[in-house]
Amino acid sequence: MKKFFLTAGIVLLAVGAFAQTNIQMFYDFGENRKHVTTTIEMFKSDSWGNTFFFVDYDYSTKSGRDANVFGPRSSYFEIARSINLWQDTKFAPISLQIEYNAGVGFNNPAWLVGANYFLHSSDFANTLTLALLYKNIKNANSGAPLQLTAVWGMNNLFGVDGLSFSGFADFWWQDVVWGGGNSTKHVFVSEPQIWYNVGSFFGVPNLNAGAEVEFGYNFVEEGFAVNPCLGLKWNF
């Protein structure tokens, strides 16, 4: 659950808003998952650029619960700062970016630095952010210490008010040795989400219902994996 709000936040920056926060709750139906994840996201723009972060919490299931763990069993967060001192020039779509990724239960925190490029339709309903980042991963080797990222957002999908489609895709190089002794050198993850503003039908426009599918290759587990989720989102 990550990065979706980054594109939305850049749109808010473009139209003059300054800060947004949301909380998401998903149930993961993936094999060997079957747990709840909550995500808190925040985006804030300023005259120097913008700041984005999210925090994920994975919760223990009843069948897999440790006797001493009755709440979150692991946590992961990312925080990114984009620097754009040229917002009123023709170079406005380009921002410098620095990012830090880490968490409880994750042994490979990472620093990333690079640049991103923002594309949008004339009304900002459709957006795409592309990033090229140098990635330094603690306790890991890589033949090419780079990450390629795409983040997209589509609002009022198919002309339906309140229906949105957003997501991200990350690809990076990382040498990983799995339990069976196999080694891999590439990691890919993408998490498209679709949301519908169900709360608009009963006077609660903050409430959205939706779904997410995580597509991973050598991400958390060896090989290709698909993990579908259903969830709710509340925009503050």
PDB file of C-alpha atoms in Angstrom:
ATOM      1  CA  MET A   1       0.000   0.000   0.000  1.00  0.00           C
ATOM      2  CA  LYS A   2       2.119   2.884  -1.078  1.00  0.00           C
ATOM      3  CA  LYS A   3       2.778   5.882  -3.290  1.00  0.00           C
ATOM      4  CA  PHE A   4      -0.778   6.323  -4.561  1.00  0.00           C
ATOM      5  CA  PHE A   5      -1.158   9.581  -2.696  1.00  0.00           C
ATOM      6  CA  LEU A   6       2.030  10.984  -4.219  1.00  0.00           C
ATOM      7  CA  THR A   7       0.385  11.578  -7.592  1.00  0.00           C
ATOM      8  CA  ALA A   8      -2.767  12.903  -5.955  1.00  0.00           C
ATOM      9  CA  GLY A   9      -0.605  15.209  -3.866  1.00  0.00           C
ATOM     10  CA  ILE A  10       1.199  16.575  -6.900  1.00  0.00           C
ATOM     11  CA  VAL A  11      -2.187  17.337  -8.424  1.00  0.00           C
ATOM     12  CA  LEU A  12      -3.151  19.170  -5.244  1.00  0.00           C
ATOM     13  CA  LEU A  13       0.072  21.140  -5.484  1.00  0.00           C
ATOM     14  CA  ALA A  14      -0.784  22.110  -9.030  1.00  0.00           C
ATOM     15  CA  VAL A  15      -4.233  23.394  -8.060  1.00  0.00           C
ATOM     16  CA  GLY A  16      -3.017  25.155  -4.937  1.00  0.00           C
ATOM     17  CA  ALA A  17      -3.951  22.839  -2.059  1.00  0.00           C
ATOM     18  CA  PHE A  18      -1.351  22.337   0.647  1.00  0.00           C
ATOM     19  CA  ALA A  19      -1.955  19.170   2.645  1.00  0.00           C
ATOM     20  CA  GLN A  20      -3.973  15.950   2.563  1.00  0.00           C
ATOM     21  CA  THR A  21      -4.064  12.832   4.716  1.00  0.00           C
ATOM     22  CA  ASN A  22      -5.873   9.512   4.422  1.00  0.00           C
ATOM     23  CA  ILE A  23      -6.059   6.184   6.190  1.00  0.00           C
ATOM     24  CA  GLN A  24      -6.658   2.865   4.405  1.00  0.00           C
ATOM     25  CA  MET A  25      -7.601  -0.551   5.762  1.00  0.00           C
ATOM     26  CA  PHE A  26      -7.202  -3.667   3.598  1.00  0.00           C
ATOM     27  CA  TYR A  27      -7.767  -7.368   4.034  1.00  0.00           C
ATOM     28  CA  ASP A  28      -5.158  -9.330   2.076  1.00  0.00           C
ATOM     29  CA  PHE A  29      -6.496 -12.532   0.493  1.00  0.00           C
ATOM     30  CA  GLY A  30      -3.098 -13.638  -0.837  1.00  0.00           C
ATOM     31  CA  GLU A  31      -1.745 -17.106  -0.155  1.00  0.00           C
ATOM     32  CA  ASN A  32       0.109 -17.148   3.178  1.00  0.00           C
ATOM     33  CA  ARG A  33      -1.238 -13.636   3.887  1.00  0.00           C
ATOM     34  CA  LYS A  34      -4.859 -13.554   5.173  1.00  0.00           C
ATOM     35  CA  HIS A  35      -4.239 -10.522   7.343  1.00  0.00           C
ATOM     36  CA  VAL A  36      -5.310  -6.895   7.766  1.00  0.00           C
ATOM     37  CA  THR A  37      -3.064  -3.971   6.818  1.00  0.00           C
ATOM     38  CA  THR A  38      -3.652  -0.334   7.700  1.00  0.00           C
ATOM     39  CA  THR A  39      -1.887   2.505   5.919  1.00  0.00           C
ATOM     40  CA  ILE A  40      -1.609   6.166   6.878  1.00  0.00           C
ATOM     41  CA  GLU A  41      -0.542   8.543   4.096  1.00  0.00           C
ATOM     42  CA  MET A  42       0.249  12.250   4.170  1.00  0.00           C
ATOM     43  CA  PHE A  43       1.246  14.742   1.494  1.00  0.00           C
ATOM     44  CA  LYS A  44       2.144  18.402   2.089  1.00  0.00           C
ATOM     45  CA  SER A  45       3.392  20.930  -0.420  1.00  0.00           C
ATOM     46  CA  ASP A  46       5.272  24.150   0.224  1.00  0.00           C
ATOM     47  CA  SER A  47       7.216  26.777  -1.698  1.00  0.00           C
ATOM     48  CA  TRP A  48      10.303  24.527  -1.803  1.00  0.00           C
ATOM     49  CA  GLY A  49       8.575  21.374  -3.080  1.00  0.00           C
ATOM     50  CA  ASN A  50       6.635  18.708  -1.190  1.00  0.00           C
ATOM     51  CA  THR A  51       6.884  15.974   1.441  1.00  0.00           C
ATOM     52  CA  PHE A  52       5.169  12.593   1.268  1.00  0.00           C
ATOM     53  CA  PHE A  53       5.153   9.693   3.724  1.00  0.00           C
ATOM     54  CA  PHE A  54       3.180   6.560   4.484  1.00  0.00           C
ATOM     55  CA  VAL A  55       3.249   4.005   7.311  1.00  0.00           C
ATOM     56  CA  ASP A  56       1.982   0.419   6.898  1.00  0.00           C
ATOM     57  CA  TYR A  57       1.008  -1.855   9.790  1.00  0.00           C
ATOM     58  CA  ASP A  58       0.414  -5.576   9.226  1.00  0.00           C
ATOM     59  CA  TYR A  59      -1.714  -7.243  11.899  1.00  0.00           C
ATOM     60  CA  SER A  60      -1.472 -10.810  13.190  1.00  0.00           C
ATOM     61  CA  THR A  61      -4.224 -13.230  12.233  1.00  0.00           C
ATOM     62  CA  LYS A  62      -5.910 -15.363  14.883  1.00  0.00           C
ATOM     63  CA  SER A  63      -4.502 -18.603  13.423  1.00  0.00           C
ATOM     64  CA  GLY A  64      -0.959 -17.266  13.026  1.00  0.00           C
ATOM     65  CA  ARG A  65      -0.769 -15.045  16.074  1.00  0.00           C
ATOM     66  CA  ASP A  66       2.243 -15.184  18.333  1.00  0.00           C
ATOM     67  CA  ALA A  67       1.160 -15.778  21.903  1.00  0.00           C
ATOM     68  CA  ASN A  68       2.650 -12.423  22.903  1.00  0.00           C
ATOM     69  CA  VAL A  69       1.493 -10.374  19.890  1.00  0.00           C
ATOM     70  CA  PHE A  70      -2.099  -9.151  19.797  1.00  0.00           C
ATOM     71  CA  GLY A  71      -1.769  -6.180  17.414  1.00  0.00           C
ATOM     72  CA  PRO A  72       0.582  -5.102  14.652  1.00  0.00           C
ATOM     73  CA  ARG A  73       3.274  -7.679  13.958  1.00  0.00           C
ATOM     74  CA  SER A  74       5.327  -5.579  11.543  1.00  0.00           C
ATOM     75  CA  SER A  75       5.531  -2.051  10.220  1.00  0.00           C
ATOM     76  CA  TYR A  76       7.025  -0.385   7.158  1.00  0.00           C
ATOM     77  CA  PHE A  77       7.341   3.260   6.172  1.00  0.00           C
ATOM     78  CA  GLU A  78       8.646   5.477   3.411  1.00  0.00           C
ATOM     79  CA  ILE A  79       9.277   9.195   3.520  1.00  0.00           C
ATOM     80  CA  ALA A  80      10.186  11.222   0.442  1.00  0.00           C
ATOM     81  CA  ARG A  81      11.113  14.863  -0.002  1.00  0.00           C
ATOM     82  CA  SER A  82      10.853  16.428  -3.451  1.00  0.00           C
ATOM     83  CA  ILE A  83      12.722  19.685  -3.997  1.00  0.00           C
ATOM     84  CA  ASN A  84      11.383  22.059  -6.639  1.00  0.00           C
ATOM     85  CA  LEU A  85      12.587  25.665  -6.413  1.00  0.00           C
ATOM     86  CA  TRP A  86      11.590  26.356 -10.020  1.00  0.00           C
ATOM     87  CA  GLN A  87       7.843  25.793  -9.807  1.00  0.00           C
ATOM     88  CA  ASP A  88       7.078  28.881 -11.936  1.00  0.00           C
ATOM     89  CA  THR A  89       9.408  27.982 -14.810  1.00  0.00           C
ATOM     90  CA  LYS A  90       9.278  25.593 -17.751  1.00  0.00           C
ATOM     91  CA  PHE A  91      11.267  23.108 -15.650  1.00  0.00           C
ATOM     92  CA  ALA A  92       8.436  22.815 -13.086  1.00  0.00           C
ATOM     93  CA  PRO A  93       7.617  19.150 -13.946  1.00  0.00           C
ATOM     94  CA  ILE A  94      11.113  18.080 -12.795  1.00  0.00           C
ATOM     95  CA  SER A  95      11.856  17.686  -9.083  1.00  0.00           C
ATOM     96  CA  LEU A  96      14.846  16.392  -7.161  1.00  0.00           C
ATOM     97  CA  GLN A  97      13.909  13.590  -4.767  1.00  0.00           C
ATOM     98  CA  ILE A  98      15.422  12.060  -1.633  1.00  0.00           C
ATOM     99  CA  GLU A  99      13.741   9.119   0.077  1.00  0.00           C
ATOM    100  CA  TYR A 100      14.222   6.749   3.003  1.00  0.00           C
ATOM    101  CA  ASN A 101      12.562   3.318   3.354  1.00  0.00           C
ATOM    102  CA  ALA A 102      12.672   1.150   6.498  1.00  0.00           C
ATOM    103  CA  GLY A 103      10.551  -0.764   8.966  1.00  0.00           C
ATOM    104  CA  VAL A 104      10.196  -3.184  11.860  1.00  0.00           C
ATOM    105  CA  GLY A 105      10.705  -6.700  10.550  1.00  0.00           C
ATOM    106  CA  PHE A 106      12.559  -5.460   7.456  1.00  0.00           C
ATOM    107  CA  ASN A 107      16.326  -6.008   7.419  1.00  0.00           C
ATOM    108  CA  ASN A 108      17.195  -3.854   4.410  1.00  0.00           C
ATOM    109  CA  PRO A 109      16.523  -0.130   4.960  1.00  0.00           C
ATOM    110  CA  ALA A 110      17.356   1.968   1.913  1.00  0.00           C
ATOM    111  CA  TRP A 111      18.267   5.511   0.906  1.00  0.00           C
ATOM    112  CA  LEU A 112      17.221   6.751  -2.522  1.00  0.00           C
ATOM    113  CA  VAL A 113      18.134   9.961  -4.330  1.00  0.00           C
ATOM    114  CA  GLY A 114      17.395  11.115  -7.864  1.00  0.00           C
ATOM    115  CA  ALA A 115      14.764  12.985  -9.856  1.00  0.00           C
ATOM    116  CA  ASN A 116      11.130  12.649 -10.871  1.00  0.00           C
ATOM    117  CA  TYR A 117       9.133  13.990 -13.818  1.00  0.00           C
ATOM    118  CA  PHE A 118       5.414  14.823 -13.621  1.00  0.00           C
ATOM    119  CA  LEU A 119       3.009  14.495 -16.578  1.00  0.00           C
ATOM    120  CA  HIS A 120      -0.698  15.340 -16.577  1.00  0.00           C
ATOM    121  CA  SER A 121      -3.755  15.943 -18.718  1.00  0.00           C
ATOM    122  CA  SER A 122      -4.951  19.529 -19.153  1.00  0.00           C
ATOM    123  CA  ASP A 123      -7.504  19.163 -16.348  1.00  0.00           C
ATOM    124  CA  PHE A 124      -5.159  17.112 -14.085  1.00  0.00           C
ATOM    125  CA  ALA A 125      -7.678  14.242 -14.061  1.00  0.00           C
ATOM    126  CA  ASN A 126      -5.003  11.872 -15.402  1.00  0.00           C
ATOM    127  CA  THR A 127      -1.460  12.009 -14.046  1.00  0.00           C
ATOM    128  CA  LEU A 128       1.803  10.115 -14.330  1.00  0.00           C
ATOM    129  CA  THR A 129       5.005  10.540 -12.330  1.00  0.00           C
ATOM    130  CA  LEU A 130       8.230   8.865 -13.481  1.00  0.00           C
ATOM    131  CA  ALA A 131      11.303   8.647 -11.229  1.00  0.00           C
ATOM    132  CA  LEU A 132      14.892   7.511 -11.669  1.00  0.00           C
ATOM    133  CA  LEU A 133      16.589   6.995  -8.305  1.00  0.00           C
ATOM    134  CA  TYR A 134      19.964   5.808  -7.054  1.00  0.00           C
ATOM    135  CA  LYS A 135      19.184   3.184  -4.397  1.00  0.00           C
ATOM    136  CA  ASN A 136      21.533   2.192  -1.584  1.00  0.00           C
ATOM    137  CA  ILE A 137      20.215  -0.839   0.334  1.00  0.00           C
ATOM    138  CA  LYS A 138      21.793  -1.749   3.667  1.00  0.00           C
ATOM    139  CA  ASN A 139      22.921  -5.383   3.993  1.00  0.00           C
ATOM    140  CA  ALA A 140      22.359  -6.032   0.272  1.00  0.00           C
ATOM    141  CA  ASN A 141      24.392  -5.991  -2.928  1.00  0.00           C
ATOM    142  CA  SER A 142      23.263  -4.882  -6.338  1.00  0.00           C
ATOM    143  CA  GLY A 143      24.786  -4.960  -9.795  1.00  0.00           C
ATOM    144  CA  ALA A 144      23.035  -1.696 -10.677  1.00  0.00           C
ATOM    145  CA  PRO A 145      21.981   0.355  -7.614  1.00  0.00           C
ATOM    146  CA  LEU A 146      19.006   1.977  -9.346  1.00  0.00           C
ATOM    147  CA  GLN A 147      15.233   2.052  -8.965  1.00  0.00           C
ATOM    148  CA  LEU A 148      12.736   2.936 -11.687  1.00  0.00           C
ATOM    149  CA  THR A 149       9.328   4.095 -10.448  1.00  0.00           C
ATOM    150  CA  ALA A 150       6.041   4.987 -12.116  1.00  0.00           C
ATOM    151  CA  VAL A 151       3.065   6.415 -10.201  1.00  0.00           C
ATOM    152  CA  TRP A 152      -0.259   7.081 -11.901  1.00  0.00           C
ATOM    153  CA  GLY A 153      -3.715   8.398 -11.085  1.00  0.00           C
ATOM    154  CA  MET A 154      -6.977   8.557 -13.041  1.00  0.00           C
ATOM    155  CA  ASN A 155     -10.011  10.355 -11.601  1.00  0.00           C
ATOM    156  CA  ASN A 156     -13.658   9.964 -12.670  1.00  0.00           C
ATOM    157  CA  LEU A 157     -12.677   6.862 -14.607  1.00  0.00           C
ATOM    158  CA  PHE A 158     -14.896   6.131 -17.652  1.00  0.00           C
ATOM    159  CA  GLY A 159     -16.764   9.345 -16.870  1.00  0.00           C
ATOM    160  CA  VAL A 160     -18.082   7.966 -13.553  1.00  0.00           C
ATOM    161  CA  ASP A 161     -17.930  10.573 -10.777  1.00  0.00           C
ATOM    162  CA  GLY A 162     -16.081   9.277  -7.729  1.00  0.00           C
ATOM    163  CA  LEU A 163     -14.424   6.330  -9.499  1.00  0.00           C
ATOM    164  CA  SER A 164     -10.617   6.454  -9.488  1.00  0.00           C
ATOM    165  CA  PHE A 165      -7.757   4.220 -10.554  1.00  0.00           C
ATOM    166  CA  SER A 166      -4.281   4.731  -9.133  1.00  0.00           C
ATOM    167  CA  GLY A 167      -1.149   2.787  -8.488  1.00  0.00           C
ATOM    168  CA  PHE A 168       2.597   2.477  -8.730  1.00  0.00           C
ATOM    169  CA  ALA A 169       5.251   0.187 -10.167  1.00  0.00           C
ATOM    170  CA  ASP A 170       8.805  -0.165  -8.825  1.00  0.00           C
ATOM    171  CA  PHE A 171      11.669  -2.051 -10.454  1.00  0.00           C
ATOM    172  CA  TRP A 172      15.133  -2.298  -8.945  1.00  0.00           C
ATOM    173  CA  TRP A 173      18.247  -4.431  -8.934  1.00  0.00           C
ATOM    174  CA  GLN A 174      19.008  -6.382  -5.744  1.00  0.00           C
ATOM    175  CA  ASP A 175      20.926  -9.615  -5.181  1.00  0.00           C
ATOM    176  CA  VAL A 176      18.700 -11.918  -3.109  1.00  0.00           C
ATOM    177  CA  VAL A 177      19.446 -15.481  -1.977  1.00  0.00           C
ATOM    178  CA  TRP A 178      16.287 -17.414  -1.082  1.00  0.00           C
ATOM    179  CA  GLY A 179      15.850 -20.234   1.418  1.00  0.00           C
ATOM    180  CA  GLY A 180      16.215 -22.915  -1.233  1.00  0.00           C
ATOM    181  CA  GLY A 181      19.579 -21.519  -2.291  1.00  0.00           C
ATOM    182  CA  ASN A 182      18.314 -19.858  -5.474  1.00  0.00           C
ATOM    183  CA  SER A 183      19.572 -16.348  -6.142  1.00  0.00           C
ATOM    184  CA  THR A 184      17.829 -13.527  -8.017  1.00  0.00           C
ATOM    185  CA  LYS A 185      18.984 -10.093  -9.154  1.00  0.00           C
ATOM    186  CA  HIS A 186      15.790  -8.204 -10.002  1.00  0.00           C
ATOM    187  CA  VAL A 187      12.782  -7.113  -7.945  1.00  0.00           C
ATOM    188  CA  PHE A 188       9.468  -5.786  -9.232  1.00  0.00           C
ATOM    189  CA  VAL A 189       6.311  -4.757  -7.395  1.00  0.00           C
ATOM    190  CA  SER A 190       3.155  -3.009  -8.559  1.00  0.00           C
ATOM    191  CA  GLU A 191       0.003  -2.265  -6.560  1.00  0.00           C
ATOM    192  CA  PRO A 192      -2.862  -0.860  -8.664  1.00  0.00           C
ATOM    193  CA  GLN A 193      -5.907   0.303  -6.696  1.00  0.00           C
ATOM    194  CA  ILE A 194      -9.451   1.153  -7.716  1.00  0.00           C
ATOM    195  CA  TRP A 195     -11.680   3.258  -5.449  1.00  0.00           C
ATOM    196  CA  TYR A 196     -15.282   4.403  -5.508  1.00  0.00           C
ATOM    197  CA  ASN A 197     -16.640   7.221  -3.366  1.00  0.00           C
ATOM    198  CA  VAL A 198     -19.471   5.214  -1.808  1.00  0.00           C
ATOM    199  CA  GLY A 199     -19.918   7.735   0.999  1.00  0.00           C
ATOM    200  CA  SER A 200     -21.312  10.303  -1.413  1.00  0.00           C
ATOM    201  CA  PHE A 201     -24.600   8.342  -1.434  1.00  0.00           C
ATOM    202  CA  PHE A 202     -25.238   8.929   2.272  1.00  0.00           C
ATOM    203  CA  GLY A 203     -23.585  12.255   3.050  1.00  0.00           C
ATOM    204  CA  VAL A 204     -20.107  10.985   3.984  1.00  0.00           C
ATOM    205  CA  PRO A 205     -17.891  12.065   1.060  1.00  0.00           C
ATOM    206  CA  ASN A 206     -14.723  11.059   2.967  1.00  0.00           C
ATOM    207  CA  LEU A 207     -15.471   7.327   2.647  1.00  0.00           C
ATOM    208  CA  ASN A 208     -14.253   5.210  -0.276  1.00  0.00           C
ATOM    209  CA  ALA A 209     -14.445   1.464  -0.922  1.00  0.00           C
ATOM    210  CA  GLY A 210     -12.090  -0.329  -3.248  1.00  0.00           C
ATOM    211  CA  ALA A 211      -9.675  -3.078  -4.126  1.00  0.00           C
ATOM    212  CA  GLU A 212      -5.965  -3.541  -4.628  1.00  0.00           C
ATOM    213  CA  VAL A 213      -3.891  -6.228  -6.318  1.00  0.00           C
ATOM    214  CA  GLU A 214      -0.216  -6.620  -5.497  1.00  0.00           C
ATOM    215  CA  PHE A 215       1.855  -8.012  -8.350  1.00  0.00           C
ATOM    216  CA  GLY A 216       5.319  -9.000  -7.144  1.00  0.00           C
ATOM    217  CA  TYR A 217       8.358 -10.633  -8.699  1.00  0.00           C
ATOM    218  CA  ASN A 218      11.014 -11.646  -6.161  1.00  0.00           C
ATOM    219  CA  PHE A 219       9.299  -9.268  -3.743  1.00  0.00           C
ATOM    220  CA  VAL A 220       8.976 -10.767  -0.235  1.00  0.00           C
ATOM    221  CA  GLU A 221       8.829 -14.218  -1.851  1.00  0.00           C
ATOM    222  CA  GLU A 222      10.683 -15.892  -4.698  1.00  0.00           C
ATOM    223  CA  GLY A 223       9.181 -15.741  -8.167  1.00  0.00           C
ATOM    224  CA  PHE A 224       5.925 -14.167  -9.305  1.00  0.00           C
ATOM    225  CA  ALA A 225       3.029 -13.668  -6.879  1.00  0.00           C
ATOM    226  CA  VAL A 226      -0.428 -12.056  -7.034  1.00  0.00           C
ATOM    227  CA  ASN A 227      -2.127 -10.915  -3.818  1.00  0.00           C
ATOM    228  CA  PRO A 228      -5.645  -9.395  -4.066  1.00  0.00           C
ATOM    229  CA  CYS A 229      -7.076  -7.148  -1.334  1.00  0.00           C
ATOM    230  CA  LEU A 230     -10.351  -5.412  -0.490  1.00  0.00           C
ATOM    231  CA  GLY A 231     -10.463  -2.258   1.579  1.00  0.00           C
ATOM    232  CA  LEU A 232     -11.829   1.061   2.758  1.00  0.00           C
ATOM    233  CA  LYS A 233     -10.244   4.519   2.650  1.00  0.00           C
ATOM    234  CA  TRP A 234     -11.072   7.630   4.652  1.00  0.00           C
ATOM    235  CA  ASN A 235      -9.864  11.000   3.373  1.00  0.00           C
ATOM    236  CA  PHE A 236      -9.330  13.587   6.091  1.00  0.00           C
TER     237      PHE A 236
END
